[in-house]
Amino acid sequence: MVSLFKQGKRWLVLGHRWLGIGTGLLFALWIGSGLVMLYVPFPSLTETERLARLRPMAWEAVAVSPDEALTAAGLHGMPRSLDLEMRGDEPIYRMSSGDGRRITLSARTGTLAGPVDAEAARRLTGAGPGASVEEVARDQWTVTARYDPLRPFHKVALNDAAGTELYVSERTGGIVLDTTRFERGWNWVGAVTHWVYLTPLRARADLWRDVVLWVSGIAAFTALTGLVLGIWRLRVRRRYARGRVTPYRGMARWHHFAGLIGGIGLTTFILSGWLSMNPNRWFTSLAPPADLREAYAGADNPIGLTTGSLRALAADAPLGLHLARIGGHWGATGLDRAAMRAIGDAPSTAWIAAAAGLAMSGARLEGVERLDSHDLYWSPLTSGTLPILRLRFADPAATWLQVDPQSGEILNRLDRSGRVNRWLFTALHRLDLPVLVGHPPARDAAQWLLNLLAGTLVMTGLVIGWRRLVSGPKADAHSPLPARGERAATAPSSARRGGSRG
């Protein structure tokens, strides 16, 4: 039994050492890139930025009703989205079908608005004469699958002082992404590094997920073994020779102390990052599944808006309308999030609650709560939308539906596993804790402190690993000292063997 214990300890030490040498540089890259991501997120087009580029709605030019538009598009059933807005000088309907297709239809003529060419993309972005246009199917900033229904793109480089580049979908004519030189530059050492977002790898989603799971899983094991060994080798009472609490000398001694101080933070960051990849599909997605959205929409009924009645909504929708069917009733909201107006007589909260009950297959609704401020499960780090309605159901998964009361849209579906994931990933990895989120400077300070402590641990480990690779084991750096009262090593070779295991 003693021999088995010694063998296990030896393999734990050897495993940590060589895995640490293999993953040390990854740890350093993750720490540095994570700090960059605190200030420079991955490029995206926010709704505020998108709306800022829309022209005011030309209501007098709208000659096609929403029902006529759906018929002309050949859609059967409720589209995922139905918006009326401007594309340049043309009023259009934008629709997203259940199978992911994006359809753009003229609200003036009722005909499909065809693909846009490079010159049209230039006009739609308002680019000046110095702008250049390049066709792009997929690049570093449009690598994820959510852009697939919109490909290819016209990338319009405005050649302004910020180095702005706008991506216009050739299929829909919509601006779907903007980036600046600052964002692109910092993201190479930020999100691209942190998420292993290399285009050839990330373009193959399943392969990318497997690679990140295995790499981060090995790194998590390395950090965990280091934390276990660090605590194991610490002696406060029965100390090592000359009263030391650590058996190590030189750089290894600093690595041990750094691990005791920063090891918990590093292990927490790496383990929670691994969990973010949802190993073994332990956690359900926050995005409502298609069947839930379809059930929430309810029976397929005509919208019933004429072009004349559309104009009656214009005062609340200077940029256009978002139309939604909820529980078989249609509603409209301005694209700038003006309040939902029922096309009928249904009161909004009761309307949403009834539709949610249908979506949840009749599960008992335990309560409806209106949130006007963020709480533990609705954080400004994950969503800035307020107010929201939280509907709690007594189904086996203890599901919560969180709904935007302005548009009636289900913002996310949070079941028991999602709430666990909120603490295991969001809280631990992003320090999404109320006491810190409410005080951003304190959260930044905590992030920097934990990452600098982890960085010290990693840098000392890199130095030790490099020295070992170059020079082999050094007795003066790694030899464990005997505990007080124990016999010292009887021969230099015995000390060296002990050091090689430490």
Short mmCIF file of C-alpha atoms in Angstrom, two decimals:
data_model
loop_
_atom_site.label_atom_id
_atom_site.label_comp_id
_atom_site.label_asym_id
_atom_site.label_seq_id
_atom_site.Cartn_x
_atom_site.Cartn_y
_atom_site.Cartn_z
CA MET A 1 0.00 0.00 0.00
CA VAL A 2 2.85 2.37 0.92
CA SER A 3 4.63 1.52 -2.32
CA LEU A 4 1.44 2.20 -4.30
CA PHE A 5 1.04 5.54 -2.53
CA LYS A 6 4.61 6.53 -3.37
CA GLN A 7 4.15 5.53 -6.99
CA GLY A 8 0.96 7.59 -7.19
CA LYS A 9 2.71 10.59 -5.68
CA ARG A 10 5.63 10.22 -8.07
CA TRP A 11 3.38 10.08 -11.12
CA LEU A 12 1.41 13.06 -9.86
CA VAL A 13 4.62 15.08 -9.59
CA LEU A 14 5.93 13.93 -12.95
CA GLY A 15 2.57 14.49 -14.62
CA HIS A 16 2.33 18.03 -13.29
CA ARG A 17 5.89 18.82 -14.27
CA TRP A 18 5.71 17.68 -17.88
CA LEU A 19 2.16 18.80 -18.49
CA GLY A 20 3.17 22.16 -17.03
CA ILE A 21 6.06 22.39 -19.48
CA GLY A 22 3.68 21.50 -22.30
CA THR A 23 0.89 23.91 -21.34
CA GLY A 24 2.81 26.72 -19.62
CA LEU A 25 2.81 28.98 -22.67
CA LEU A 26 -0.95 28.42 -23.11
CA PHE A 27 -1.54 29.55 -19.54
CA ALA A 28 0.45 32.72 -20.19
CA LEU A 29 -1.46 33.44 -23.41
CA TRP A 30 -4.84 32.87 -21.74
CA ILE A 31 -4.01 35.20 -18.86
CA GLY A 32 -2.74 38.01 -21.08
CA SER A 33 -5.54 37.71 -23.64
CA GLY A 34 -8.17 37.55 -20.90
CA LEU A 35 -7.00 40.91 -19.56
CA VAL A 36 -7.25 42.40 -23.06
CA MET A 37 -10.82 41.10 -23.36
CA LEU A 38 -11.84 43.09 -20.29
CA TYR A 39 -11.57 46.21 -22.45
CA VAL A 40 -11.83 45.11 -26.10
CA PRO A 41 -14.61 42.60 -26.90
CA PHE A 42 -14.86 40.59 -30.09
CA PRO A 43 -16.19 42.76 -32.96
CA SER A 44 -19.95 42.78 -33.40
CA LEU A 45 -22.64 45.11 -34.66
CA THR A 46 -24.74 46.21 -31.71
CA GLU A 47 -28.41 47.01 -32.21
CA THR A 48 -27.67 50.64 -31.35
CA GLU A 49 -25.01 50.78 -34.08
CA ARG A 50 -27.31 49.10 -36.60
CA LEU A 51 -30.19 51.47 -35.94
CA ALA A 52 -27.87 54.47 -36.14
CA ARG A 53 -27.20 53.61 -39.80
CA LEU A 54 -30.88 53.21 -40.76
CA ARG A 55 -32.66 56.03 -42.56
CA PRO A 56 -36.01 57.24 -41.19
CA MET A 57 -38.91 55.13 -42.42
CA ALA A 58 -40.57 56.40 -45.62
CA TRP A 59 -44.10 55.43 -44.61
CA GLU A 60 -45.68 57.05 -47.64
CA ALA A 61 -43.77 54.63 -49.89
CA VAL A 62 -45.11 51.48 -48.21
CA ALA A 63 -47.67 49.93 -50.58
CA VAL A 64 -47.56 46.28 -49.42
CA SER A 65 -49.18 45.07 -46.20
CA PRO A 66 -47.42 42.57 -43.91
CA ASP A 67 -49.86 39.78 -44.86
CA GLU A 68 -49.23 40.45 -48.55
CA ALA A 69 -45.50 40.38 -47.89
CA LEU A 70 -45.69 36.97 -46.19
CA THR A 71 -47.70 35.58 -49.10
CA ALA A 72 -45.29 37.01 -51.66
CA ALA A 73 -42.35 35.48 -49.79
CA GLY A 74 -44.02 32.05 -49.90
CA LEU A 75 -43.66 31.53 -46.17
CA HIS A 76 -45.95 29.07 -44.44
CA GLY A 77 -46.27 29.64 -40.73
CA MET A 78 -44.69 32.23 -38.50
CA PRO A 79 -41.26 33.56 -39.53
CA ARG A 80 -38.68 33.83 -36.81
CA SER A 81 -38.59 37.57 -37.37
CA LEU A 82 -40.53 40.09 -39.44
CA ASP A 83 -39.27 43.67 -39.63
CA LEU A 84 -40.22 46.65 -41.77
CA GLU A 85 -37.34 49.09 -42.24
CA MET A 86 -35.34 50.98 -44.86
CA ARG A 87 -32.60 49.61 -47.10
CA GLY A 88 -31.08 52.75 -48.47
CA ASP A 89 -34.00 54.60 -50.10
CA GLU A 90 -36.22 51.51 -50.32
CA PRO A 91 -38.70 50.37 -47.62
CA ILE A 92 -38.34 46.61 -47.20
CA TYR A 93 -39.59 43.67 -45.19
CA ARG A 94 -36.88 41.52 -43.62
CA MET A 95 -37.91 37.98 -42.70
CA SER A 96 -36.12 35.03 -41.19
CA SER A 97 -37.75 31.69 -41.92
CA GLY A 98 -37.86 28.72 -39.59
CA ASP A 99 -35.15 26.96 -41.61
CA GLY A 100 -32.79 29.91 -41.23
CA ARG A 101 -33.32 31.53 -44.66
CA ARG A 102 -33.21 35.33 -44.79
CA ILE A 103 -35.73 36.93 -47.15
CA THR A 104 -35.76 40.57 -48.18
CA LEU A 105 -38.84 41.90 -49.96
CA SER A 106 -39.68 45.37 -51.25
CA ALA A 107 -42.49 47.04 -49.30
CA ARG A 108 -43.07 49.25 -52.33
CA THR A 109 -43.56 46.58 -55.02
CA GLY A 110 -43.90 43.27 -53.15
CA THR A 111 -41.07 41.71 -55.15
CA LEU A 112 -38.00 40.01 -53.75
CA ALA A 113 -35.15 42.43 -53.29
CA GLY A 114 -32.31 40.68 -55.06
CA PRO A 115 -28.66 40.41 -54.02
CA VAL A 116 -26.66 43.62 -53.86
CA ASP A 117 -23.48 44.21 -55.82
CA ALA A 118 -20.35 46.06 -54.74
CA GLU A 119 -21.58 49.45 -55.91
CA ALA A 120 -24.89 49.02 -54.09
CA ALA A 121 -23.00 48.03 -50.92
CA ARG A 122 -20.95 51.21 -51.21
CA ARG A 123 -24.13 53.30 -51.44
CA LEU A 124 -25.86 51.48 -48.58
CA THR A 125 -22.98 52.22 -46.23
CA GLY A 126 -22.78 55.87 -47.28
CA ALA A 127 -19.12 55.36 -48.09
CA GLY A 128 -17.18 58.23 -49.60
CA PRO A 129 -15.15 58.21 -52.82
CA GLY A 130 -12.06 56.93 -51.00
CA ALA A 131 -13.75 53.70 -49.89
CA SER A 132 -12.81 50.30 -51.30
CA VAL A 133 -14.97 47.18 -51.58
CA GLU A 134 -13.81 43.58 -51.33
CA GLU A 135 -15.91 40.41 -51.56
CA VAL A 136 -15.46 38.11 -48.59
CA ALA A 137 -17.01 34.69 -48.03
CA ARG A 138 -15.52 34.09 -44.57
CA ASP A 139 -12.77 35.80 -42.65
CA GLN A 140 -11.48 36.14 -39.11
CA TRP A 141 -14.34 38.38 -37.97
CA THR A 142 -17.19 36.49 -39.70
CA VAL A 143 -16.00 32.98 -38.92
CA THR A 144 -18.90 31.81 -36.74
CA ALA A 145 -21.92 29.87 -38.00
CA ARG A 146 -24.40 32.64 -37.19
CA TYR A 147 -23.19 34.45 -40.30
CA ASP A 148 -23.81 31.47 -42.60
CA PRO A 149 -27.29 32.57 -43.81
CA LEU A 150 -25.85 35.97 -44.76
CA ARG A 151 -22.78 34.96 -46.76
CA PRO A 152 -21.04 36.19 -48.86
CA PHE A 153 -20.26 39.77 -47.85
CA HIS A 154 -19.08 42.98 -49.41
CA LYS A 155 -16.45 44.34 -47.04
CA VAL A 156 -16.48 48.11 -47.42
CA ALA A 157 -13.32 49.78 -46.10
CA LEU A 158 -14.22 53.41 -45.42
CA ASN A 159 -10.53 54.41 -45.26
CA ASP A 160 -11.32 56.78 -42.42
CA ALA A 161 -9.07 57.64 -39.48
CA ALA A 162 -10.43 54.70 -37.43
CA GLY A 163 -9.89 52.17 -40.22
CA THR A 164 -13.59 51.23 -40.20
CA GLU A 165 -14.72 48.23 -42.25
CA LEU A 166 -18.40 47.45 -42.77
CA TYR A 167 -19.69 44.04 -43.84
CA VAL A 168 -22.77 44.12 -46.09
CA SER A 169 -24.60 40.85 -46.74
CA GLU A 170 -24.80 40.24 -50.47
CA ARG A 171 -28.04 38.32 -49.93
CA THR A 172 -29.95 40.84 -47.81
CA GLY A 173 -28.18 44.15 -48.30
CA GLY A 174 -28.02 44.61 -44.54
CA ILE A 175 -24.98 45.83 -42.65
CA VAL A 176 -24.18 42.91 -40.35
CA LEU A 177 -20.81 43.81 -38.82
CA ASP A 178 -18.48 46.72 -38.29
CA THR A 179 -14.86 46.62 -37.17
CA THR A 180 -12.17 49.21 -36.58
CA ARG A 181 -8.41 49.01 -36.81
CA PHE A 182 -8.22 49.26 -33.00
CA GLU A 183 -10.64 46.33 -32.51
CA ARG A 184 -8.96 44.14 -35.10
CA GLY A 185 -5.47 44.74 -33.75
CA TRP A 186 -6.26 44.13 -30.11
CA ASN A 187 -8.46 41.12 -30.84
CA TRP A 188 -5.51 39.22 -32.29
CA VAL A 189 -3.98 39.28 -28.81
CA GLY A 190 -7.37 39.18 -27.09
CA ALA A 191 -10.37 37.08 -28.11
CA VAL A 192 -8.69 35.32 -31.06
CA THR A 193 -5.95 34.01 -28.77
CA HIS A 194 -8.19 33.37 -25.77
CA TRP A 195 -10.84 31.43 -27.69
CA VAL A 196 -8.40 29.77 -30.13
CA TYR A 197 -10.36 31.54 -32.88
CA LEU A 198 -8.11 30.62 -35.78
CA THR A 199 -10.24 30.82 -38.93
CA PRO A 200 -9.40 27.38 -40.46
CA LEU A 201 -10.14 25.71 -37.12
CA ARG A 202 -13.13 27.82 -36.01
CA ALA A 203 -14.82 27.34 -39.39
CA ARG A 204 -15.24 23.67 -38.44
CA ALA A 205 -17.31 24.14 -35.29
CA ASP A 206 -17.28 20.55 -34.02
CA LEU A 207 -13.53 20.15 -34.52
CA TRP A 208 -12.86 23.51 -32.86
CA ARG A 209 -15.03 22.54 -29.87
CA ASP A 210 -13.23 19.20 -29.45
CA VAL A 211 -9.79 20.82 -29.68
CA VAL A 212 -10.63 23.49 -27.11
CA LEU A 213 -12.24 20.94 -24.78
CA TRP A 214 -9.19 18.67 -24.82
CA VAL A 215 -6.61 21.44 -24.59
CA SER A 216 -8.40 23.30 -21.80
CA GLY A 217 -9.20 20.01 -20.06
CA ILE A 218 -5.52 19.03 -19.96
CA ALA A 219 -4.66 22.53 -18.77
CA ALA A 220 -7.30 22.28 -16.03
CA PHE A 221 -5.81 18.97 -14.87
CA THR A 222 -2.35 20.54 -14.83
CA ALA A 223 -3.55 23.45 -12.68
CA LEU A 224 -5.46 21.16 -10.34
CA THR A 225 -2.50 18.82 -9.80
CA GLY A 226 -0.28 21.81 -9.12
CA LEU A 227 -2.69 23.11 -6.49
CA VAL A 228 -2.86 19.68 -4.83
CA LEU A 229 0.93 19.33 -4.82
CA GLY A 230 1.41 22.87 -3.54
CA ILE A 231 -0.81 22.25 -0.52
CA TRP A 232 0.65 18.76 -0.02
CA ARG A 233 4.25 20.02 0.10
CA LEU A 234 3.49 22.92 2.46
CA ARG A 235 4.50 22.26 6.08
CA VAL A 236 3.58 24.79 8.72
CA ARG A 237 3.97 22.65 11.85
CA ARG A 238 6.41 19.83 11.11
CA ARG A 239 8.68 21.98 9.03
CA TYR A 240 11.55 21.17 6.74
CA ALA A 241 15.21 21.72 7.63
CA ARG A 242 16.12 25.15 8.98
CA GLY A 243 12.44 25.82 9.74
CA ARG A 244 11.33 26.22 6.14
CA VAL A 245 7.71 25.63 5.14
CA THR A 246 8.60 24.59 1.59
CA PRO A 247 11.03 21.88 0.52
CA TYR A 248 12.13 23.81 -2.58
CA ARG A 249 14.93 26.24 -3.25
CA GLY A 250 15.61 28.87 -5.84
CA MET A 251 12.99 29.52 -8.50
CA ALA A 252 11.06 26.40 -7.45
CA ARG A 253 10.56 27.97 -4.02
CA TRP A 254 9.00 31.07 -5.62
CA HIS A 255 6.87 28.85 -7.83
CA HIS A 256 5.58 27.00 -4.78
CA PHE A 257 4.65 30.22 -2.95
CA ALA A 258 3.10 31.74 -6.07
CA GLY A 259 1.05 28.57 -6.50
CA LEU A 260 -0.24 28.73 -2.95
CA ILE A 261 -1.35 32.34 -3.42
CA GLY A 262 -2.42 32.39 -7.05
CA GLY A 263 -3.14 28.72 -7.69
CA ILE A 264 -6.75 28.80 -6.56
CA GLY A 265 -7.50 31.70 -8.91
CA LEU A 266 -5.69 30.08 -11.84
CA THR A 267 -7.38 26.70 -11.29
CA THR A 268 -10.78 28.38 -11.00
CA PHE A 269 -10.28 30.36 -14.22
CA ILE A 270 -9.13 27.32 -16.20
CA LEU A 271 -11.78 24.92 -14.88
CA SER A 272 -14.61 27.43 -15.43
CA GLY A 273 -13.28 28.14 -18.92
CA TRP A 274 -13.36 24.41 -19.67
CA LEU A 275 -16.93 24.25 -18.39
CA SER A 276 -17.90 27.08 -20.75
CA MET A 277 -17.46 24.59 -23.61
CA ASN A 278 -20.25 22.50 -22.06
CA PRO A 279 -18.40 19.17 -21.81
CA ASN A 280 -20.64 16.15 -22.30
CA ARG A 281 -23.54 18.59 -22.93
CA TRP A 282 -24.15 18.91 -19.22
CA PHE A 283 -25.83 22.30 -19.53
CA THR A 284 -28.77 23.29 -21.70
CA SER A 285 -28.53 26.22 -24.09
CA LEU A 286 -29.89 29.61 -23.05
CA ALA A 287 -31.38 30.05 -26.52
CA PRO A 288 -35.01 28.90 -26.64
CA PRO A 289 -35.35 25.86 -28.94
CA ALA A 290 -37.26 26.22 -32.19
CA ASP A 291 -40.25 24.18 -31.01
CA LEU A 292 -40.66 26.39 -27.94
CA ARG A 293 -40.55 29.55 -30.08
CA GLU A 294 -43.11 28.07 -32.46
CA ALA A 295 -45.45 27.11 -29.63
CA TYR A 296 -45.00 30.56 -28.08
CA ALA A 297 -46.06 32.18 -31.36
CA GLY A 298 -49.33 30.25 -31.26
CA ALA A 299 -51.91 29.70 -33.99
CA ASP A 300 -51.20 31.07 -37.45
CA ASN A 301 -53.53 34.07 -37.82
CA PRO A 302 -53.50 36.94 -40.30
CA ILE A 303 -51.77 40.09 -39.09
CA GLY A 304 -54.62 42.25 -40.29
CA LEU A 305 -52.65 45.47 -40.80
CA THR A 306 -53.31 47.51 -43.92
CA THR A 307 -50.85 50.04 -45.26
CA GLY A 308 -53.10 52.73 -43.84
CA SER A 309 -53.14 51.20 -40.35
CA LEU A 310 -49.36 50.77 -40.54
CA ARG A 311 -49.04 54.52 -40.81
CA ALA A 312 -51.13 54.88 -37.66
CA LEU A 313 -48.22 53.19 -35.83
CA ALA A 314 -45.64 55.47 -37.42
CA ALA A 315 -45.47 57.93 -34.54
CA ASP A 316 -44.09 55.17 -32.30
CA ALA A 317 -41.77 53.77 -34.96
CA PRO A 318 -39.70 56.41 -36.78
CA LEU A 319 -37.20 53.77 -37.97
CA GLY A 320 -39.66 50.98 -38.75
CA LEU A 321 -41.57 48.15 -37.12
CA HIS A 322 -40.87 44.78 -35.58
CA LEU A 323 -43.89 42.47 -35.85
CA ALA A 324 -44.34 39.43 -33.64
CA ARG A 325 -47.02 36.81 -33.06
CA ILE A 326 -47.42 35.81 -29.43
CA GLY A 327 -49.99 33.22 -28.44
CA GLY A 328 -51.83 33.68 -31.73
CA HIS A 329 -52.08 37.47 -31.31
CA TRP A 330 -50.01 39.88 -33.35
CA GLY A 331 -48.17 42.82 -31.89
CA ALA A 332 -45.93 45.58 -33.18
CA THR A 333 -43.05 47.48 -31.64
CA GLY A 334 -40.77 50.16 -32.99
CA LEU A 335 -37.28 49.09 -33.96
CA ASP A 336 -36.03 51.52 -31.33
CA ARG A 337 -37.90 49.48 -28.69
CA ALA A 338 -40.98 51.62 -28.30
CA ALA A 339 -43.66 49.80 -26.32
CA MET A 340 -45.42 46.78 -27.77
CA ARG A 341 -48.85 47.59 -29.15
CA ALA A 342 -51.33 44.78 -29.47
CA ILE A 343 -53.13 44.47 -32.77
CA GLY A 344 -56.29 43.52 -30.91
CA ASP A 345 -57.33 43.84 -27.28
CA ALA A 346 -55.03 41.50 -25.36
CA PRO A 347 -53.31 43.07 -22.31
CA SER A 348 -49.56 42.66 -22.64
CA THR A 349 -48.56 40.81 -19.43
CA ALA A 350 -51.50 38.42 -19.51
CA TRP A 351 -50.92 37.98 -23.24
CA ILE A 352 -47.27 37.00 -22.72
CA ALA A 353 -48.07 34.73 -19.75
CA ALA A 354 -50.76 32.86 -21.70
CA ALA A 355 -48.44 32.35 -24.67
CA ALA A 356 -45.64 31.15 -22.40
CA GLY A 357 -48.00 28.62 -20.82
CA LEU A 358 -48.71 27.20 -24.28
CA ALA A 359 -44.98 27.10 -25.07
CA MET A 360 -44.29 25.17 -21.87
CA SER A 361 -46.87 22.48 -22.76
CA GLY A 362 -49.23 23.46 -19.99
CA ALA A 363 -46.67 23.37 -17.16
CA ARG A 364 -47.95 25.30 -14.15
CA LEU A 365 -46.89 28.92 -14.06
CA GLU A 366 -45.62 29.56 -10.54
CA GLY A 367 -45.17 33.28 -10.88
CA VAL A 368 -44.44 36.30 -13.03
CA GLU A 369 -41.87 38.77 -11.79
CA ARG A 370 -40.98 42.11 -13.37
CA LEU A 371 -37.32 43.07 -13.00
CA ASP A 372 -36.47 46.74 -13.25
CA SER A 373 -32.90 46.17 -12.06
CA HIS A 374 -30.37 43.39 -12.53
CA ASP A 375 -30.13 40.50 -10.12
CA LEU A 376 -28.12 37.28 -9.67
CA TYR A 377 -29.52 35.67 -12.82
CA TRP A 378 -29.94 38.74 -15.03
CA SER A 379 -26.63 40.53 -15.12
CA PRO A 380 -25.51 43.61 -17.07
CA LEU A 381 -22.51 41.55 -18.22
CA THR A 382 -24.77 39.16 -20.12
CA SER A 383 -27.59 41.52 -21.09
CA GLY A 384 -28.31 45.20 -20.73
CA THR A 385 -32.03 44.83 -21.45
CA LEU A 386 -34.33 46.17 -18.74
CA PRO A 387 -37.07 45.77 -17.71
CA ILE A 388 -37.76 42.07 -18.21
CA LEU A 389 -40.47 39.64 -17.18
CA ARG A 390 -39.34 36.43 -15.49
CA LEU A 391 -41.86 33.60 -15.74
CA ARG A 392 -41.19 30.64 -13.44
CA PHE A 393 -42.65 27.22 -14.30
CA ALA A 394 -43.12 24.08 -12.21
CA ASP A 395 -41.85 21.70 -14.90
CA PRO A 396 -39.24 18.99 -14.13
CA ALA A 397 -36.38 21.28 -15.25
CA ALA A 398 -37.67 24.22 -13.13
CA THR A 399 -37.61 26.46 -16.22
CA TRP A 400 -37.57 30.23 -16.20
CA LEU A 401 -38.47 32.17 -19.33
CA GLN A 402 -37.07 35.70 -19.37
CA VAL A 403 -39.09 37.91 -21.70
CA ASP A 404 -38.75 41.44 -23.01
CA PRO A 405 -42.09 43.08 -22.11
CA GLN A 406 -41.58 45.72 -24.80
CA SER A 407 -41.39 43.35 -27.76
CA GLY A 408 -42.69 40.14 -26.20
CA GLU A 409 -39.52 38.32 -27.30
CA ILE A 410 -38.21 35.43 -25.21
CA LEU A 411 -34.70 36.59 -24.33
CA ASN A 412 -33.53 33.32 -22.86
CA ARG A 413 -34.60 30.04 -21.31
CA LEU A 414 -32.92 29.33 -17.99
CA ASP A 415 -33.49 25.94 -16.40
CA ARG A 416 -31.87 24.36 -13.36
CA SER A 417 -28.71 23.38 -15.25
CA GLY A 418 -28.43 26.87 -16.73
CA ARG A 419 -28.56 28.41 -13.27
CA VAL A 420 -25.82 26.04 -12.09
CA ASN A 421 -23.75 27.00 -15.14
CA ARG A 422 -24.27 30.66 -14.30
CA TRP A 423 -22.29 30.12 -11.08
CA LEU A 424 -19.74 27.64 -12.42
CA PHE A 425 -18.83 29.72 -15.47
CA THR A 426 -20.15 33.29 -15.50
CA ALA A 427 -19.62 34.00 -11.83
CA LEU A 428 -16.23 32.30 -11.51
CA HIS A 429 -14.71 33.04 -14.92
CA ARG A 430 -15.96 36.60 -15.42
CA LEU A 431 -16.34 37.55 -11.74
CA ASP A 432 -19.99 38.24 -12.44
CA LEU A 433 -20.86 38.83 -8.80
CA PRO A 434 -23.27 41.58 -7.70
CA VAL A 435 -20.80 43.16 -5.30
CA LEU A 436 -18.28 43.53 -8.15
CA VAL A 437 -20.55 44.12 -11.15
CA GLY A 438 -22.14 47.05 -9.34
CA HIS A 439 -18.68 48.60 -8.91
CA PRO A 440 -16.74 48.18 -12.19
CA PRO A 441 -13.42 49.58 -10.84
CA ALA A 442 -13.52 46.99 -8.06
CA ARG A 443 -14.21 44.21 -10.55
CA ASP A 444 -11.33 45.36 -12.76
CA ALA A 445 -9.02 45.50 -9.74
CA ALA A 446 -10.04 41.97 -8.70
CA GLN A 447 -9.46 40.68 -12.24
CA TRP A 448 -6.02 42.27 -12.42
CA LEU A 449 -5.01 41.03 -8.97
CA LEU A 450 -6.06 37.43 -9.63
CA ASN A 451 -4.52 37.40 -13.09
CA LEU A 452 -1.24 38.94 -11.93
CA LEU A 453 -0.97 36.34 -9.15
CA ALA A 454 -1.69 33.60 -11.68
CA GLY A 455 0.78 35.21 -14.08
CA THR A 456 3.52 35.10 -11.45
CA LEU A 457 2.82 31.42 -10.94
CA VAL A 458 2.93 30.74 -14.68
CA MET A 459 6.09 32.78 -15.35
CA THR A 460 8.05 31.05 -12.58
CA GLY A 461 6.84 27.73 -13.97
CA LEU A 462 7.99 28.70 -17.47
CA VAL A 463 11.45 29.58 -16.16
CA ILE A 464 11.73 26.27 -14.30
CA GLY A 465 10.50 24.33 -17.30
CA TRP A 466 12.93 26.07 -19.66
CA ARG A 467 15.86 25.44 -17.33
CA ARG A 468 14.96 21.78 -17.05
CA LEU A 469 14.66 21.35 -20.81
CA VAL A 470 17.97 23.10 -21.41
CA SER A 471 20.08 21.91 -18.47
CA GLY A 472 18.27 18.95 -16.92
CA PRO A 473 17.39 18.66 -13.20
CA LYS A 474 19.36 20.89 -10.83
CA ALA A 475 19.77 19.84 -7.24
CA ASP A 476 20.04 23.43 -6.02
CA ALA A 477 16.73 24.37 -7.61
CA HIS A 478 14.49 21.40 -6.89
CA SER A 479 15.91 19.25 -4.14
CA PRO A 480 13.37 18.85 -1.35
CA LEU A 481 14.75 19.62 2.05
CA PRO A 482 14.14 17.08 4.83
CA ALA A 483 11.53 17.92 7.41
CA ARG A 484 12.70 18.93 10.86
CA GLY A 485 13.59 15.77 12.72
CA GLU A 486 13.99 13.74 9.54
CA ARG A 487 17.31 12.44 8.29
CA ALA A 488 18.88 14.43 5.50
CA ALA A 489 19.53 12.69 2.21
CA THR A 490 22.35 10.24 2.67
CA ALA A 491 23.99 10.92 -0.66
CA PRO A 492 23.91 13.60 -3.34
CA SER A 493 22.40 11.15 -5.82
CA SER A 494 19.53 10.46 -3.41
CA ALA A 495 18.87 14.20 -3.11
CA ARG A 496 18.89 14.53 -6.88
CA ARG A 497 16.37 11.74 -7.23
CA GLY A 498 14.13 13.44 -4.69
CA GLY A 499 14.52 16.72 -6.56
CA SER A 500 13.54 15.18 -9.88
CA ARG A 501 10.23 14.19 -8.38
CA GLY A 502 9.60 17.63 -6.88
#
